[in-house]
mmCIF file of C-alpha atoms and ligand atoms in Angstrom:
data_model
loop_
_atom_site.group_PDB
_atom_site.id
_atom_site.type_symbol
_atom_site.label_atom_id
_atom_site.label_comp_id
_atom_site.label_asym_id
_atom_site.label_seq_id
_atom_site.Cartn_x
_atom_site.Cartn_y
_atom_site.Cartn_z
ATOM 1 C CA MET U 248 56.968 72.275 87.212
ATOM 2 C CA THR U 249 54.295 73.822 89.429
ATOM 3 C CA THR U 250 54.688 76.181 92.360
ATOM 4 C CA TRP U 251 51.708 76.117 94.685
ATOM 5 C CA VAL U 252 50.852 79.110 96.826
ATOM 6 C CA THR U 253 48.431 78.093 99.554
ATOM 7 C CA ASP U 254 46.789 79.853 102.463
ATOM 8 C CA LEU U 255 45.869 77.154 104.975
ATOM 9 C CA ARG U 256 42.728 79.063 106.004
ATOM 10 C CA HIS U 257 41.321 78.678 102.498
ATOM 11 C CA LEU U 258 41.490 74.887 102.416
ATOM 12 C CA PRO U 259 38.417 72.661 102.750
ATOM 13 C CA CYS U 260 37.989 71.172 106.242
ATOM 14 C CA VAL U 261 38.986 67.587 106.982
ATOM 15 C CA ASP U 262 35.479 66.123 106.774
ATOM 16 C CA GLU U 263 33.786 68.738 104.613
ATOM 17 C CA PRO U 264 31.236 66.946 102.392
ATOM 18 C CA GLY U 265 31.211 67.372 98.622
ATOM 19 C CA VAL U 266 34.911 68.151 98.253
ATOM 20 C CA PRO U 267 36.386 66.417 95.171
ATOM 21 C CA ALA U 268 38.865 63.671 96.091
ATOM 22 C CA ALA U 269 41.828 65.454 94.476
ATOM 23 C CA ALA U 270 41.141 68.683 96.401
ATOM 24 C CA ALA U 271 40.704 66.785 99.673
ATOM 25 C CA ARG U 272 43.993 64.941 99.059
ATOM 26 C CA ARG U 273 45.835 68.183 98.362
ATOM 27 C CA ALA U 274 44.354 69.840 101.470
ATOM 28 C CA GLU U 275 45.524 66.908 103.595
ATOM 29 C CA PHE U 276 48.971 67.100 101.963
ATOM 30 C CA VAL U 277 49.256 70.816 102.827
ATOM 31 C CA ARG U 278 48.178 70.195 106.430
ATOM 32 C CA GLU U 279 50.772 67.421 106.781
ATOM 33 C CA LEU U 280 53.479 69.744 105.460
ATOM 34 C CA VAL U 281 52.547 72.515 107.899
ATOM 35 C CA GLU U 282 52.610 70.040 110.780
ATOM 36 C CA ALA U 283 56.033 68.713 109.746
ATOM 37 C CA ALA U 284 57.533 72.160 109.190
ATOM 38 C CA THR U 285 56.257 73.537 112.514
ATOM 39 C CA ALA U 286 56.957 70.469 114.681
ATOM 40 C CA ARG U 287 60.752 70.668 114.535
ATOM 41 C CA ARG U 288 63.112 73.448 115.487
ATOM 42 C CA VAL U 289 65.423 73.283 112.481
ATOM 43 C CA ASP U 290 67.003 76.245 110.722
ATOM 44 C CA ARG U 291 67.540 74.678 107.351
ATOM 45 C CA SER U 292 64.997 72.769 105.300
ATOM 46 C CA TRP U 293 64.886 69.027 105.951
ATOM 47 C CA CYS U 294 63.476 65.877 104.389
ATOM 48 C CA SER U 295 60.130 64.997 105.996
ATOM 49 C CA ALA U 296 58.152 61.752 105.917
ATOM 50 C CA VAL U 297 55.436 63.398 103.799
ATOM 51 C CA ARG U 298 55.175 61.916 100.323
ATOM 52 C CA CYS U 299 54.698 63.906 97.120
ATOM 53 C CA ILE U 300 51.195 63.638 95.615
ATOM 54 C CA ALA U 301 52.084 65.072 92.193
ATOM 55 C CA ARG U 302 50.982 62.826 89.358
ATOM 56 C CA SER U 303 52.652 62.059 86.103
ATOM 57 C CA GLY U 304 50.192 60.092 84.019
ATOM 58 C CA ARG U 305 48.577 57.503 86.288
ATOM 59 C CA LYS U 306 51.433 57.283 88.768
ATOM 60 C CA SER U 307 51.863 59.419 91.834
ATOM 61 C CA CYS U 308 55.393 60.750 92.448
ATOM 62 C CA GLY U 309 55.607 59.493 96.045
ATOM 63 C CA ALA U 310 59.041 60.970 96.850
ATOM 64 C CA ARG U 311 59.604 62.490 100.294
ATOM 65 C CA ILE U 312 59.081 66.224 100.560
ATOM 66 C CA GLN U 313 61.672 68.717 101.758
ATOM 67 C CA VAL U 314 60.165 71.287 104.162
ATOM 68 C CA GLY U 315 61.381 74.385 105.943
ATOM 69 C CA GLN U 316 60.348 77.667 107.465
ATOM 70 C CA ALA U 317 62.522 80.336 105.840
ATOM 71 C CA GLU U 318 60.734 82.965 107.918
ATOM 72 C CA ALA U 319 58.007 82.917 110.549
ATOM 73 C CA GLY U 320 54.575 82.236 109.089
ATOM 74 C CA ARG U 321 55.882 80.890 105.806
ATOM 75 C CA VAL U 322 56.438 77.192 105.072
ATOM 76 C CA GLU U 323 58.339 76.336 101.919
ATOM 77 C CA TRP U 324 58.325 72.852 100.453
ATOM 78 C CA SER U 325 59.741 71.100 97.424
ATOM 79 C CA CYS U 326 60.062 67.712 95.809
ATOM 80 C CA ALA U 327 63.573 66.933 94.587
ATOM 81 C CA THR U 328 62.239 64.182 92.306
ATOM 82 C CA CYS U 329 59.518 65.908 90.254
ATOM 83 C CA GLY U 330 60.303 69.548 90.987
ATOM 84 C CA GLU U 331 56.929 70.515 92.450
ATOM 85 C CA ALA U 332 57.240 73.178 95.093
ATOM 86 C CA GLY U 333 55.125 75.532 97.102
ATOM 87 C CA VAL U 334 54.676 78.116 99.787
ATOM 88 C CA ILE U 335 52.101 77.865 102.600
ATOM 89 C CA THR U 336 50.890 80.738 104.759
ATOM 90 C CA GLY U 337 47.968 81.349 107.098
ATOM 91 C CA PHE U 338 48.768 78.463 109.457
ATOM 92 C CA GLU U 339 50.025 80.296 112.534
ATOM 93 C CA GLY U 340 47.815 79.678 115.532
ATOM 94 C CA THR U 341 45.700 77.043 113.734
ATOM 95 C CA GLU U 342 45.406 73.488 115.051
ATOM 96 C CA HIS U 343 47.972 72.403 112.455
ATOM 97 C CA ASP U 344 50.609 74.773 113.786
ATOM 98 C CA LEU U 345 52.509 72.413 116.079
ATOM 99 C CA SER U 346 55.247 74.850 117.090
ATOM 100 C CA GLY U 347 53.967 74.728 120.690
ATOM 101 C CA HIS U 348 54.937 71.035 120.789
ATOM 102 C CA ARG U 349 58.542 71.296 119.665
ATOM 103 C CA LEU U 350 61.229 69.497 121.619
ATOM 104 C CA ARG U 351 62.723 71.675 124.309
ATOM 105 C CA LYS U 352 64.879 69.120 126.046
ATOM 106 C CA LYS U 353 68.297 68.310 124.670
ATOM 107 C CA LYS U 354 68.216 64.784 126.024
ATOM 108 C CA VAL U 355 66.026 62.840 123.680
ATOM 109 C CA ARG U 356 65.480 59.284 122.562
ATOM 110 C CA VAL U 357 65.020 58.007 119.027
ATOM 111 C CA TRP U 358 62.082 55.903 117.908
ATOM 112 C CA GLY U 359 61.811 54.156 114.537
ATOM 113 C CA PHE U 360 58.713 53.038 112.594
ATOM 114 C CA ASP U 361 57.449 52.756 109.007
ATOM 115 C CA ASP U 362 54.933 54.470 106.703
ATOM 116 C CA GLU U 363 52.103 52.050 107.497
ATOM 117 C CA SER U 364 52.480 52.695 111.241
ATOM 118 C CA ARG U 365 52.709 56.417 110.604
ATOM 119 C CA GLU U 366 49.387 56.363 108.723
ATOM 120 C CA LEU U 367 47.701 54.331 111.441
ATOM 121 C CA LEU U 368 48.913 56.614 114.224
ATOM 122 C CA ARG U 369 48.183 59.825 112.334
ATOM 123 C CA ALA U 370 44.571 58.726 111.982
ATOM 124 C CA ALA U 371 44.443 57.952 115.718
ATOM 125 C CA THR U 372 45.940 61.289 116.826
ATOM 126 C CA THR U 373 43.718 63.722 114.906
ATOM 127 C CA HIS U 374 42.656 65.327 118.186
ATOM 128 C CA ILE U 375 45.893 64.821 120.138
ATOM 129 C CA PRO U 376 48.241 67.568 118.868
ATOM 130 C CA ALA U 377 51.050 66.667 121.303
ATOM 131 C CA LEU U 378 51.294 63.181 119.794
ATOM 132 C CA ARG U 379 50.654 64.334 116.233
ATOM 133 C CA ALA U 380 53.657 66.615 116.711
ATOM 134 C CA VAL U 381 55.828 63.596 117.545
ATOM 135 C CA LEU U 382 54.743 61.878 114.306
ATOM 136 C CA ALA U 383 55.208 65.091 112.309
ATOM 137 C CA ARG U 384 58.904 65.132 113.263
ATOM 138 C CA ALA U 385 59.451 61.850 111.403
ATOM 139 C CA ARG U 386 62.226 61.805 108.848
ATOM 140 C CA PRO U 387 63.568 59.049 106.611
ATOM 141 C CA VAL U 388 66.932 57.389 107.177
ATOM 142 C CA ASP U 389 69.001 57.263 103.993
ATOM 143 C CA SER U 390 70.727 53.995 104.827
ATOM 144 C CA VAL U 391 67.538 52.034 105.664
ATOM 145 C CA PRO U 392 64.809 52.387 103.003
ATOM 146 C CA GLY U 393 61.334 52.554 104.547
ATOM 147 C CA LEU U 394 62.529 53.454 108.043
ATOM 148 C CA LEU U 395 61.359 56.690 109.655
ATOM 149 C CA VAL U 396 62.825 58.041 112.880
ATOM 150 C CA VAL U 397 61.722 60.703 115.346
ATOM 151 C CA ASP U 398 63.412 62.358 118.288
ATOM 152 C CA GLY U 399 61.249 62.534 121.372
ATOM 153 C CA THR U 400 61.245 62.501 125.140
ATOM 154 C CA VAL U 401 60.592 59.444 127.291
ATOM 155 C CA ASP U 402 57.322 61.088 128.388
ATOM 156 C CA GLU U 403 56.166 61.539 124.788
ATOM 157 C CA PHE U 404 56.971 57.928 123.896
ATOM 158 C CA ASP U 405 55.225 56.769 127.083
ATOM 159 C CA GLU U 406 52.105 58.631 126.044
ATOM 160 C CA MET U 407 52.318 57.139 122.565
ATOM 161 C CA TYR U 408 52.684 53.674 124.128
ATOM 162 C CA THR U 409 49.487 54.202 126.136
ATOM 163 C CA LEU U 410 47.661 55.211 122.956
ATOM 164 C CA VAL U 411 48.934 52.098 121.150
ATOM 165 C CA GLU U 412 47.718 49.936 124.054
ATOM 166 C CA HIS U 413 44.240 51.463 123.771
ATOM 167 C CA LEU U 414 44.232 50.885 120.015
ATOM 168 C CA THR U 415 45.303 47.252 120.521
ATOM 169 C CA ASP U 416 42.426 46.654 122.951
ATOM 170 C CA ALA U 417 39.978 48.162 120.473
ATOM 171 C CA THR U 418 40.987 46.274 117.336
ATOM 172 C CA ARG U 419 39.764 42.975 115.952
ATOM 173 C CA SER U 420 41.904 42.998 112.837
ATOM 174 C CA ARG U 421 44.832 40.606 113.000
ATOM 175 C CA ARG U 422 46.990 42.683 110.652
ATOM 176 C CA ARG U 423 46.360 45.814 112.698
ATOM 177 C CA ARG U 424 47.109 43.962 115.918
ATOM 178 C CA GLU U 425 50.455 42.748 114.494
ATOM 179 C CA LEU U 426 51.332 46.276 113.504
ATOM 180 C CA LEU U 427 50.403 47.594 116.951
ATOM 181 C CA ASP U 428 52.441 44.836 118.650
ATOM 182 C CA GLU U 429 55.458 45.888 116.578
ATOM 183 C CA LEU U 430 54.851 49.497 117.538
ATOM 184 C CA ARG U 431 54.758 48.632 121.244
ATOM 185 C CA ALA U 432 58.031 46.719 120.949
ATOM 186 C CA GLY U 433 59.642 49.623 119.078
ATOM 187 C CA LEU U 434 58.433 52.120 121.666
ATOM 188 C CA CYS U 435 59.767 49.946 124.514
ATOM 189 C CA THR U 436 63.194 49.969 122.882
ATOM 190 C CA ALA U 437 63.038 53.744 122.423
ATOM 191 C CA ILE U 438 61.912 54.312 126.020
ATOM 192 C CA ASP U 439 64.606 52.035 127.468
ATOM 193 C CA GLY U 440 67.148 53.733 125.254
ATOM 194 C CA PHE U 441 68.784 50.633 123.809
HETATM 195 ZN ZN1 LIG B 162 57.314 64.798 93.457
#
């Protein structure tokens, strides 16, 4: 069982050349955890959509990671399946600190999507922190394997819808277009509040 202690400022940048694949993967994992932990106003730790990257032999653990902020400036995370855990500091005020995009309104809608959509949209929102914050709030639903849900405002989902429309116009891949069509339908449902 490993406990990782990471200062976000010491990680390699997203596109830094020459970084070994394993180090780049771990840096991305840490950034995802910081985004999840800062994007929701929750007192206790909660189960995020982020998947564990610990390896046992040739298989990656893949379980969802529990995240929380026990105190300001300190993210704690753990994997209930393999026991890996860690502490992250040094993220406050960085672009991965999404605490400025937490939900303030009480009246929110719920939007559901899956891991594949989450990956697609994360890649498309690298420079849109307000929308990355929406994705970072995603959490699994125990009763429906594979389903992730987020709370958000109608305005946030509207903005996400516009992004998905742009992505649909720009794609030539049939698979990607199908996925984007599903996302638009899901967002419509969330916006209408059915
Ligand atoms: Zn694990």
